[in-house]
Coordinates of C-alpha atoms in Angstrom, one line a residue:
M30 CA -0.4 127.5 7.2
R31 CA 3.6 127.4 6.1
H32 CA 4.2 125.5 10.0
I33 CA 1.8 123.5 9.4
I34 CA 3.3 122.1 5.8
G35 CA 6.8 122.3 7.3
L36 CA 6.1 119.5 10.9
L37 CA 4.3 117.7 7.9
L38 CA 7.5 117.8 6.1
L39 CA 10.0 117.0 8.8
A40 CA 6.9 114.0 9.8
L41 CA 7.6 112.9 6.2
T42 CA 12.1 113.4 6.0
V43 CA 11.7 112.0 9.4
L44 CA 9.0 108.2 8.1
A45 CA 11.2 108.3 4.6
G46 CA 14.8 106.3 6.7
P47 CA 12.0 103.1 8.1
L48 CA 10.4 103.5 4.4
R49 CA 13.2 102.8 2.3
A50 CA 14.6 100.3 5.5
Q51 CA 11.2 98.0 5.0
E52 CA 11.1 98.4 0.6
T53 CA 11.4 95.5 -0.8
A54 CA 14.1 94.3 -2.6
W55 CA 15.8 91.9 -4.9
V56 CA 18.9 89.6 -6.3
Q57 CA 19.4 90.4 -10.0
I58 CA 21.4 88.1 -11.5
E59 CA 21.1 88.0 -15.4
A60 CA 20.2 91.1 -17.8
H61 CA 19.0 89.8 -21.7
P62 CA 17.6 91.8 -24.5
T63 CA 15.2 89.2 -25.7
L64 CA 12.4 87.8 -24.1
A65 CA 12.9 84.2 -25.3
E66 CA 16.1 84.5 -23.4
A67 CA 15.3 85.7 -20.5
E68 CA 12.4 83.1 -20.6
E69 CA 14.9 80.3 -20.7
R70 CA 17.3 81.0 -18.6
A71 CA 14.5 81.8 -15.5
R72 CA 14.2 78.3 -16.5
L73 CA 17.2 77.5 -16.2
F74 CA 18.2 78.4 -12.7
A75 CA 14.3 77.9 -11.7
R76 CA 15.4 74.0 -11.6
R77 CA 17.7 74.4 -9.1
L78 CA 17.8 77.6 -7.0
P79 CA 14.0 79.2 -5.3
D80 CA 12.3 82.0 -5.3
V81 CA 12.9 82.9 -9.3
A82 CA 11.1 85.5 -11.3
G83 CA 11.7 87.2 -14.3
F84 CA 10.6 91.4 -14.9
A85 CA 11.1 93.9 -17.8
L86 CA 13.7 96.3 -17.5
G87 CA 12.2 98.7 -19.7
G88 CA 14.9 100.2 -23.1
G89 CA 13.5 96.5 -24.6
W90 CA 16.3 94.7 -21.7
Y91 CA 15.3 91.5 -18.7
A92 CA 16.1 90.8 -16.0
V93 CA 16.2 87.6 -14.0
A94 CA 15.6 88.0 -9.6
L95 CA 15.6 85.9 -6.7
G96 CA 13.0 87.6 -4.5
P97 CA 11.2 89.3 -2.8
Y98 CA 13.4 89.7 0.5
T99 CA 13.8 91.8 3.3
R100 CA 16.9 93.6 3.0
E101 CA 19.2 92.1 4.6
T102 CA 17.7 88.1 3.6
A103 CA 18.9 89.9 0.1
E104 CA 22.4 90.2 1.6
D105 CA 22.8 87.7 2.9
V106 CA 21.8 85.2 -0.6
L107 CA 23.9 87.2 -2.4
A108 CA 26.4 86.9 -0.6
S109 CA 25.7 82.9 -0.4
Y110 CA 25.0 82.1 -3.9
R111 CA 27.9 84.3 -4.8
A112 CA 30.5 82.4 -2.8
A113 CA 28.7 78.8 -4.5
A114 CA 28.8 80.0 -7.5
E115 CA 25.1 78.9 -8.5
I116 CA 24.7 82.5 -9.3
P117 CA 27.1 85.2 -11.6
R118 CA 29.6 87.3 -9.5
D119 CA 28.3 90.2 -10.3
S120 CA 25.0 89.7 -9.2
Y121 CA 23.9 92.5 -7.3
I122 CA 21.0 93.7 -4.6
A123 CA 17.5 95.3 -7.4
R124 CA 14.3 97.5 -5.4
A125 CA 11.4 96.5 -6.7
S126 CA 11.3 100.2 -8.5
D127 CA 13.5 99.3 -11.0
Y128 CA 11.0 96.9 -12.1
E129 CA 8.1 97.4 -14.5
R130 CA 6.0 93.4 -15.5
Q131 CA 6.8 89.8 -14.9
F132 CA 7.0 87.4 -17.3
W133 CA 8.2 84.6 -14.9
P134 CA 6.1 82.3 -13.5
I135 CA 3.1 83.2 -15.6
G136 CA 0.7 84.6 -13.4
A137 CA 3.0 85.2 -10.7
A138 CA 2.8 89.1 -9.1
A139 CA 5.6 88.9 -6.9
L140 CA 6.4 92.4 -7.1
S141 CA 2.9 92.7 -4.8
G142 CA 3.6 89.7 -2.8
A143 CA 5.2 89.8 1.5
P144 CA 9.3 90.2 1.6
I145 CA 10.3 86.6 2.5
D146 CA 12.2 87.7 5.6
L147 CA 14.2 84.2 7.2
D148 CA 14.6 86.0 10.9
R149 CA 10.9 85.8 11.0
D150 CA 10.7 81.7 8.3
L151 CA 12.3 79.9 10.6
G152 CA 10.7 80.4 13.4
A153 CA 11.0 82.3 17.0
G154 CA 14.4 83.9 17.6
G155 CA 15.4 84.0 13.7
R156 CA 18.4 83.0 12.6
D157 CA 19.9 82.6 16.8
A158 CA 17.4 79.8 17.1
A159 CA 17.9 77.7 13.7
A160 CA 21.7 77.8 14.5
G161 CA 21.3 77.3 18.0
P162 CA 24.5 77.5 20.7
G163 CA 27.0 77.9 17.8
P164 CA 29.3 75.5 16.7
A165 CA 31.9 75.3 17.5
A166 CA 35.2 76.5 15.5
G167 CA 35.4 74.6 12.2
E168 CA 32.0 72.6 12.7
T169 CA 28.8 73.0 10.6
V170 CA 25.4 74.3 13.0
E171 CA 24.1 70.5 11.6
E172 CA 27.1 68.6 13.0
T173 CA 26.6 70.2 17.2
L174 CA 23.0 70.0 17.2
P175 CA 21.1 66.7 17.7
E176 CA 18.9 66.3 15.1
E177 CA 15.8 65.5 16.5
T178 CA 16.4 69.6 18.2
L179 CA 16.3 70.4 14.5
P180 CA 13.3 72.3 13.3
E181 CA 10.8 70.9 10.4
E182 CA 11.2 72.8 6.8
T183 CA 9.1 72.9 4.0
L184 CA 10.6 73.1 0.8
A185 CA 10.8 76.7 0.3
E186 CA 12.7 76.7 3.9
A187 CA 14.8 74.0 3.1
R188 CA 15.5 75.6 0.0
R189 CA 16.9 79.8 2.3
S190 CA 18.8 77.0 4.9
E191 CA 20.3 75.5 2.0
G192 CA 21.5 78.8 0.7
R193 CA 22.8 80.0 4.0
L194 CA 25.5 77.7 3.5
T195 CA 29.3 78.3 3.2
R196 CA 30.8 76.7 0.3
A197 CA 32.8 74.6 2.6
E198 CA 29.8 73.8 4.7
R199 CA 28.3 72.1 0.4
E200 CA 32.1 70.6 0.1
R201 CA 31.2 68.6 3.8
L202 CA 28.0 68.2 2.2
Q203 CA 29.7 66.2 -1.4
E204 CA 31.8 64.0 0.3
A205 CA 29.0 62.9 3.0
L206 CA 27.3 62.4 -0.4
R207 CA 30.1 60.6 -1.9
W208 CA 31.1 58.4 1.1
A209 CA 27.4 56.9 1.3
G210 CA 27.2 56.6 -2.4
Y211 CA 25.0 58.5 -4.3
Y212 CA 27.7 61.0 -5.2
R213 CA 30.4 60.9 -8.1
G214 CA 30.9 64.3 -9.4
A215 CA 33.4 66.3 -8.2
I216 CA 33.9 68.3 -4.4
D217 CA 33.3 71.7 -5.7
A218 CA 30.1 73.8 -3.8
A219 CA 27.7 73.7 -6.6
F220 CA 25.4 72.0 -5.9
G221 CA 24.0 71.4 -9.9
R222 CA 22.1 68.6 -11.5
G223 CA 24.5 65.0 -10.1
T224 CA 24.7 66.4 -6.4
R225 CA 20.9 66.8 -6.5
G226 CA 20.4 63.0 -7.8
A227 CA 22.7 61.9 -5.3
M228 CA 20.1 64.4 -2.7
A229 CA 17.3 62.5 -4.0
G230 CA 18.3 59.0 -3.9
W231 CA 19.7 59.1 0.2
Q232 CA 16.7 60.2 0.7
R233 CA 14.0 57.5 -0.7
D234 CA 16.7 55.3 0.7
R235 CA 15.4 57.2 3.6
G236 CA 11.9 57.2 3.3
F237 CA 12.0 60.8 3.1
D238 CA 10.3 62.8 0.5
P239 CA 12.7 63.0 -2.8
T240 CA 12.8 66.3 -3.5
G241 CA 16.5 67.1 -4.3
V242 CA 16.6 69.1 -1.7
L243 CA 18.1 68.5 2.2
T244 CA 16.1 70.2 5.1
T245 CA 18.4 70.8 7.7
R246 CA 17.8 67.6 9.6
Q247 CA 18.3 66.0 6.6
R248 CA 21.5 67.3 6.0
A249 CA 22.5 66.6 10.1
A250 CA 21.4 62.5 9.6
L251 CA 24.0 62.5 6.6
L252 CA 26.0 64.2 8.2
A253 CA 26.5 62.1 11.7
D254 CA 26.4 59.0 9.3
Y255 CA 29.6 60.6 8.4
N256 CA 31.0 60.6 11.2
A257 CA 29.7 58.0 13.4
V258 CA 32.4 55.7 11.5
L259 CA 35.2 58.6 12.9
E260 CA 33.9 57.1 17.1
G261 CA 35.9 55.4 18.8
L262 CA 39.2 56.5 17.2
A263 CA 39.9 59.6 19.3
L264 CA 40.6 61.5 15.9
E265 CA 43.0 64.5 17.5
T266 CA 45.4 66.9 15.7
V267 CA 48.9 65.7 16.1
T268 CA 51.6 68.0 15.9
D269 CA 55.0 66.7 15.4
D270 CA 57.4 69.4 15.9
R271 CA 60.3 67.1 15.4
A272 CA 59.0 66.0 11.8
G273 CA 58.1 69.4 10.6
I274 CA 54.3 67.7 10.9
R275 CA 50.4 68.3 11.8
I276 CA 48.6 65.6 11.2
A277 CA 44.4 64.5 12.3
L278 CA 45.3 60.6 13.6
P279 CA 43.5 58.3 15.0
R280 CA 44.9 58.2 18.9
G281 CA 42.5 55.1 20.1
A282 CA 44.6 53.1 17.1
V283 CA 47.4 53.8 17.3
A284 CA 50.1 56.1 19.9
F285 CA 54.3 57.3 19.2
D286 CA 56.5 54.3 19.7
R287 CA 59.9 56.0 17.9
Y288 CA 61.8 57.5 14.7
D289 CA 64.0 56.2 12.6
Y290 CA 64.8 58.3 9.9
P291 CA 62.9 59.2 7.9
F292 CA 60.0 57.8 9.6
A293 CA 58.0 59.0 12.5
H294 CA 56.3 55.6 14.3
Y295 CA 52.8 55.4 15.5
E296 CA 52.0 52.1 16.2
S297 CA 48.9 50.0 17.0
T298 CA 47.6 50.5 20.6
G299 CA 45.8 47.3 19.3
E300 CA 41.9 48.7 19.5
V301 CA 42.1 48.8 15.8
P302 CA 44.1 45.9 15.8
G303 CA 47.2 46.4 12.0
A304 CA 46.8 49.8 12.8
R305 CA 50.2 52.2 12.2
V306 CA 50.9 54.9 10.5
L307 CA 54.2 56.6 9.3
L308 CA 55.0 60.1 9.6
I309 CA 57.7 60.8 6.3
S310 CA 60.1 63.0 7.4
Q311 CA 64.2 64.2 5.8
E312 CA 65.2 66.8 3.7
G313 CA 66.1 65.5 -1.1
D314 CA 65.3 66.5 -4.1
R315 CA 64.1 64.4 -7.0
G316 CA 66.7 61.6 -6.8
R317 CA 65.9 61.4 -3.9
L318 CA 61.8 61.4 -4.2
A319 CA 61.9 58.7 -6.7
G320 CA 64.8 56.6 -4.6
L321 CA 61.7 56.6 -1.3
Y322 CA 59.2 55.6 -3.9
E323 CA 61.1 52.5 -5.1
I324 CA 61.9 51.9 -1.4
M325 CA 58.3 51.5 0.2
Q326 CA 57.3 49.3 -2.0
T327 CA 59.8 46.8 -0.7
L328 CA 58.3 47.0 2.3
E329 CA 56.1 44.8 4.0
I330 CA 53.4 47.0 5.0
V331 CA 53.0 47.8 0.8
P332 CA 51.7 45.0 -0.7
L333 CA 52.4 44.4 -4.0
D334 CA 48.4 44.9 -5.2
G335 CA 47.5 48.0 -6.1
P336 CA 47.7 51.7 -8.0
R337 CA 51.3 53.5 -7.5
E338 CA 51.7 56.7 -9.2
R339 CA 53.9 59.4 -9.0
D340 CA 56.4 62.5 -10.8
G341 CA 59.2 64.2 -10.3
R342 CA 57.9 66.0 -7.4
R343 CA 55.2 63.9 -6.0
F344 CA 54.2 60.0 -5.9
S345 CA 51.2 58.2 -3.8
I346 CA 51.1 53.9 -3.9
E347 CA 48.3 51.9 -2.8
G348 CA 49.0 48.7 -1.8
R349 CA 46.6 45.5 -0.5
D350 CA 46.2 42.3 0.1
G351 CA 44.0 40.0 2.8
E352 CA 45.1 41.3 5.3
I353 CA 46.2 45.1 5.4
V354 CA 45.5 48.2 3.1
S355 CA 48.7 51.0 2.8
V356 CA 48.0 53.5 1.6
T357 CA 51.8 56.3 1.5
E358 CA 52.0 59.9 0.1
A359 CA 54.5 61.6 0.3
A360 CA 55.9 65.7 -1.6
L361 CA 58.9 67.0 -2.3
E362 CA 58.6 70.6 -1.8
D363 CA 61.4 73.4 -1.1
G364 CA 64.2 70.5 -0.6
A365 CA 61.3 68.3 1.9
I366 CA 60.1 65.0 1.4
K367 CA 57.0 64.9 3.6
G368 CA 54.1 62.9 3.2
F369 CA 52.5 60.0 5.3
T370 CA 51.5 55.6 5.7
L371 CA 48.3 54.6 6.4
V372 CA 48.2 51.5 7.8
W373 CA 45.2 49.6 8.3
P374 CA 43.2 46.0 8.7
A375 CA 41.3 44.8 5.1
G376 CA 38.1 44.2 5.2
D377 CA 37.0 47.8 7.2
E378 CA 36.6 50.2 4.3
A379 CA 33.7 52.9 5.5
R380 CA 36.4 53.3 8.5
R381 CA 39.5 53.7 6.8
T382 CA 38.2 56.2 3.3
R383 CA 37.1 58.5 6.4
L384 CA 39.9 58.1 8.6
L385 CA 42.6 58.8 6.0
E386 CA 40.2 61.9 3.7
E387 CA 40.7 63.6 7.6
M388 CA 44.6 62.5 7.7
R389 CA 45.1 64.3 3.8
D390 CA 42.8 67.4 5.1
S391 CA 44.2 68.0 8.1
F392 CA 48.4 67.4 6.9
A393 CA 50.3 70.6 7.0
R394 CA 54.0 70.5 6.4
L395 CA 56.4 72.7 9.1
P396 CA 59.9 73.6 9.1
G397 CA 62.3 71.1 10.1
T398 CA 62.8 67.5 8.8
L399 CA 64.4 64.8 10.4
A400 CA 68.1 64.0 10.7
P401 CA 69.8 61.3 10.0
E402 CA 71.0 59.7 12.7
A403 CA 67.1 60.2 14.4
A404 CA 67.2 55.9 14.6
E405 CA 65.7 54.1 17.5
A406 CA 65.1 50.8 16.1
P407 CA 68.6 48.8 15.7
A408 CA 69.6 47.2 11.6
G409 CA 69.4 44.9 10.4
V410 CA 69.9 43.0 7.3
D411 CA 66.4 42.3 6.7
L412 CA 64.5 46.7 7.7
V413 CA 65.1 49.8 6.0
A414 CA 64.3 52.2 9.0
G415 CA 62.7 49.3 11.3
L416 CA 60.5 48.0 9.0
A417 CA 60.6 44.6 7.7
V418 CA 61.5 44.0 3.9
R419 CA 58.7 41.8 2.7
R420 CA 60.0 38.8 0.9
P421 CA 59.6 36.6 -1.2
V422 CA 58.4 32.8 -1.0
R423 CA 61.8 31.3 -2.3
A424 CA 64.8 33.0 -4.3
R425 CA 66.2 31.7 -6.8
S426 CA 68.2 31.8 -10.7
G427 CA 67.5 31.5 -13.9
F428 CA 69.6 32.2 -17.0
F429 CA 69.7 34.8 -20.1
V430 CA 68.6 32.5 -23.1
D431 CA 67.7 35.3 -25.7
A432 CA 68.1 39.1 -26.4
E433 CA 64.2 40.3 -25.9
G434 CA 65.0 38.7 -21.9
A435 CA 62.9 34.8 -22.1
V436 CA 64.8 33.6 -19.0
L437 CA 65.2 30.1 -17.9
T438 CA 65.1 28.5 -14.6
S439 CA 63.5 25.4 -12.5
A440 CA 60.1 24.6 -12.1
E441 CA 60.6 24.6 -9.0
A442 CA 61.3 28.3 -8.6
V443 CA 58.0 29.3 -10.5
E444 CA 55.3 26.6 -8.8
G445 CA 52.5 28.2 -7.4
C446 CA 53.0 31.4 -7.0
A447 CA 50.4 34.5 -7.6
R448 CA 54.0 36.6 -8.9
V449 CA 57.4 36.0 -10.6
T450 CA 60.2 38.6 -10.9
L451 CA 63.3 38.9 -12.5
D452 CA 66.1 40.7 -10.4
G453 CA 64.1 42.3 -8.2
D454 CA 60.9 44.2 -10.0
I455 CA 60.5 43.1 -13.4
E456 CA 57.2 41.3 -13.7
A457 CA 58.1 37.7 -15.4
R458 CA 54.7 35.6 -16.6
V459 CA 55.5 31.2 -17.2
V460 CA 55.7 30.9 -20.8
A461 CA 56.1 27.0 -21.1
R462 CA 57.0 24.5 -18.2
D463 CA 58.0 20.1 -18.5
A464 CA 57.8 19.4 -15.8
A465 CA 59.1 15.6 -16.2
L466 CA 62.3 17.7 -17.4
G467 CA 62.2 20.4 -14.3
A468 CA 61.9 23.5 -15.8
A469 CA 60.6 26.6 -17.1
V470 CA 60.9 29.1 -19.3
L471 CA 59.9 32.9 -18.1
R472 CA 59.0 35.7 -20.6
P473 CA 59.6 39.9 -18.7
E474 CA 56.4 41.6 -18.4
T475 CA 58.3 44.1 -20.2
R476 CA 61.4 44.2 -23.2
L477 CA 65.4 44.0 -21.3
A478 CA 68.3 44.0 -23.0
P479 CA 71.0 41.3 -21.1
Q480 CA 74.8 41.4 -21.3
G481 CA 74.6 38.3 -22.4
V482 CA 73.2 35.5 -23.2
A483 CA 73.7 31.5 -22.8
A484 CA 74.6 29.3 -25.6
F485 CA 74.0 25.9 -25.2
A486 CA 76.9 23.3 -25.4
A487 CA 76.2 21.0 -28.4
T488 CA 77.9 18.0 -26.7
P489 CA 78.2 17.3 -22.8
P490 CA 81.7 16.8 -21.2
R491 CA 83.0 13.9 -20.7
R492 CA 83.2 12.0 -17.5
T493 CA 84.6 13.9 -14.5
A494 CA 85.3 17.3 -16.2
E495 CA 85.4 20.1 -14.3
I496 CA 82.5 22.6 -14.4
A497 CA 80.5 25.5 -13.0
V498 CA 77.3 26.6 -11.2
A499 CA 76.6 30.6 -11.5
G500 CA 73.9 31.3 -9.3
Y501 CA 72.9 34.0 -6.2
S502 CA 73.3 31.5 -3.4
Y503 CA 72.2 33.7 -0.7
G504 CA 68.6 34.6 -2.1
G505 CA 70.1 38.5 -3.5
Q506 CA 71.9 38.8 -1.0
L507 CA 74.8 39.6 -2.3
P508 CA 75.1 41.9 -5.9
A509 CA 76.5 39.3 -7.9
P510 CA 76.0 35.6 -8.6
T511 CA 78.4 33.6 -7.1
L512 CA 80.9 30.2 -9.0
T513 CA 80.9 26.5 -7.7
F514 CA 83.2 24.3 -9.2
G515 CA 82.1 20.9 -9.5
R516 CA 82.6 17.6 -12.2
F517 CA 79.9 15.8 -14.6
E518 CA 79.9 12.5 -13.7
A519 CA 77.3 10.5 -16.1
E520 CA 74.7 11.5 -19.3
T521 CA 71.9 10.2 -16.8
D522 CA 70.7 10.4 -13.4
L523 CA 70.4 7.9 -11.1
D524 CA 67.1 6.2 -13.2
G525 CA 68.8 6.3 -16.0
A526 CA 67.5 8.7 -17.2
A527 CA 68.6 10.4 -20.0
T528 CA 67.7 14.4 -20.2
R529 CA 69.6 14.6 -16.7
D530 CA 73.0 14.4 -16.2
R531 CA 74.1 13.1 -12.6
L532 CA 76.9 15.8 -11.2
T533 CA 78.8 16.3 -8.0
L534 CA 78.4 19.7 -7.0
D535 CA 78.2 21.5 -3.7
V536 CA 75.3 24.0 -4.0
R537 CA 72.5 26.2 -2.3
P538 CA 69.2 26.0 -2.6
G539 CA 69.6 29.7 -4.3
D540 CA 71.8 28.4 -7.1
T541 CA 68.6 26.0 -8.0
G542 CA 68.0 26.6 -11.5
G543 CA 71.4 28.3 -12.8
P544 CA 73.4 27.6 -15.8
V545 CA 76.2 25.1 -15.4
F546 CA 79.1 25.8 -17.5
D547 CA 81.7 24.1 -19.4
A548 CA 84.7 24.9 -18.8
T549 CA 84.5 27.1 -22.6
G550 CA 81.3 28.6 -21.7
A551 CA 79.0 27.2 -22.4
V552 CA 75.9 25.8 -20.7
V553 CA 75.7 21.9 -20.8
G554 CA 72.8 21.8 -18.1
L555 CA 70.1 24.0 -15.7
L556 CA 70.7 22.9 -12.5
L557 CA 67.5 20.8 -10.6
P558 CA 66.9 21.0 -6.7
R559 CA 67.2 18.1 -4.3
D560 CA 65.2 14.7 -4.8
D561 CA 62.3 15.3 -2.0
G562 CA 61.5 11.7 -2.2
T563 CA 62.3 8.9 -0.2
R564 CA 66.1 8.4 -1.5
R565 CA 68.6 11.2 -0.3
P566 CA 71.7 10.5 -2.5
P567 CA 74.8 12.4 -0.7
E568 CA 74.4 16.8 -0.1
T569 CA 76.5 16.3 -2.8
V570 CA 75.3 14.1 -5.9
R571 CA 73.4 16.8 -8.0
F572 CA 71.7 16.7 -10.6
S573 CA 70.8 19.0 -13.9
A574 CA 68.3 19.5 -16.9
D575 CA 70.5 18.3 -20.3
A576 CA 71.1 20.8 -22.2
G577 CA 70.0 18.9 -25.9
A578 CA 66.1 18.9 -23.9
L579 CA 66.2 22.9 -22.7
R580 CA 67.4 23.7 -26.6
D581 CA 63.6 21.5 -27.1
L582 CA 62.0 23.0 -24.6
L583 CA 62.8 26.3 -25.8
A584 CA 62.1 25.8 -29.5
G585 CA 58.5 25.0 -28.1
A586 CA 58.3 28.2 -27.1
G587 CA 59.6 29.2 -30.1
I588 CA 63.1 30.6 -28.6
E589 CA 65.7 29.1 -31.0
A590 CA 69.0 28.2 -28.8
R591 CA 72.2 30.0 -29.9
R592 CA 75.5 27.3 -29.7
G593 CA 77.8 27.8 -28.5
G594 CA 81.1 25.4 -27.8
G595 CA 84.4 23.5 -28.5
G596 CA 86.5 26.3 -27.8
A597 CA 89.0 27.0 -25.6
A598 CA 89.0 26.8 -21.8
L599 CA 88.1 29.9 -20.4
A600 CA 90.0 31.6 -17.0
A601 CA 88.4 31.3 -14.6
E602 CA 87.9 35.7 -14.5
D603 CA 86.5 35.9 -18.1
L604 CA 84.4 32.7 -17.1
T605 CA 82.9 34.9 -14.1
R606 CA 82.1 37.6 -16.0
R607 CA 80.6 35.3 -18.7
A608 CA 78.2 34.1 -15.6
E609 CA 78.2 37.7 -14.1
A610 CA 76.0 39.0 -18.0
L611 CA 73.8 36.1 -18.7
T612 CA 72.4 35.1 -14.9
V613 CA 69.6 36.8 -13.4
R614 CA 67.4 36.2 -9.8
V615 CA 64.2 34.4 -9.7
A616 CA 62.1 35.2 -7.3
C617 CA 58.3 33.4 -6.5
W618 CA 55.9 36.0 -4.1
D619 CA 52.6 34.7 -2.9

């Protein structure tokens, strides 16, 4: 008898292992001391997660759990939901025997139900069949399988397959939904209300049931659309050891051309006209980073319109016009300034946006920077590191007329301009204009404190008296205005107009708009452009707007002109200093 009992005990011992292994498992996510609180939490979790249940624990406590699962499936669900921050970090696997009566969902009997097994429920072959032959490194399952070979899924199956996504895969889906125009939230891998709504919107527009949970096949279709715009660009990770940068580049659109410190130039192959990439690499500090920020905005490849952001460690510049869109990003780390510029044709936003994401995500800093001697293109006045500097439509002169930086210039200087600047980068607007007189008043967008302000003569000079015009004769290529001397000839022009004076003077177009001084340094006029009519007087015959008419124009703009003149004649060097203090470059941009 004892022998028979021993055999039975041995059999039970042998069977105990398999029985324990097959015991139903749950993922317990929360426990609460009141039934009302537990019911509310179960209801909230059920809005975004499948398989939510609630049980009494005894002792007045209540659990919210996910299941029932096989042990292996429970471990997968626990790991996936933890990684995606869908459940608390302290969630754990519980046994069915830990739970008493069920309170959520009402009327359900989950404790007696068959456990969910993802290997079984995803079809023959289980996980391996669902996953296909296995993705290449860095690829998701949905990106490697043809859409038509992926299994059809019920809502419950879609929730379960979604639960197996890694955090990176969940973020990728949010990026794809945002790129498609359905999602506007943060890329955080959390599939909350915003993400669910975006998924439902995408499903509705594609003719699917808008459940807010994408099936494996739908995820593959979304990602296929997301990646389709990059087809033909031959996106490839490039390691530039000389620049110390690794980045994904569209090798079908650009190819390496040359180094010109601090840039590595990748020029268009012709497949995407106008495409261009610069890799930025140089040693530096905050001062050099700020200098690079200013230099980039002078280049033709960086249009003026677009947002700019800068702090002491990094900057970004976006510029766009009717032909190109340009994005530059650079940062200072460990004494090295590195970044890139992407130039892309306007109107191709889908490809540009996706390509920019890939470049940002792949950008990596490696040891080394370009050396200052790294220059292969010829230098030139209009070039910076082999890149064309943006030039204004026209460059003229003007002069300050009040302590807040108002400027008088010629009407021709600002005619038809989309943008007007003072001294290169100070934005200004036209606040008054007199076409008949040929003069205009500008007000800077930011308040200025000029070193000098014009004082207007009360009376004109005598005939043949010496006068001088200050102006940027060479369009700003020289750092200070040039002083050109001539004679005052008459208080009228050739047609007898009293608001214009006639001068004998040999000047250049860049001097137009500059102040005309008498010997005491008082302003007696504003230099006007040459007559473009049918009559062309000799080159040295020029005209200026009369000081009295200029004072009237300023008064109409609310500016009280200063009075001057009547003193002793100034030495040439003193007149030059006065001219430098109040003369300003005026640029017209399209």
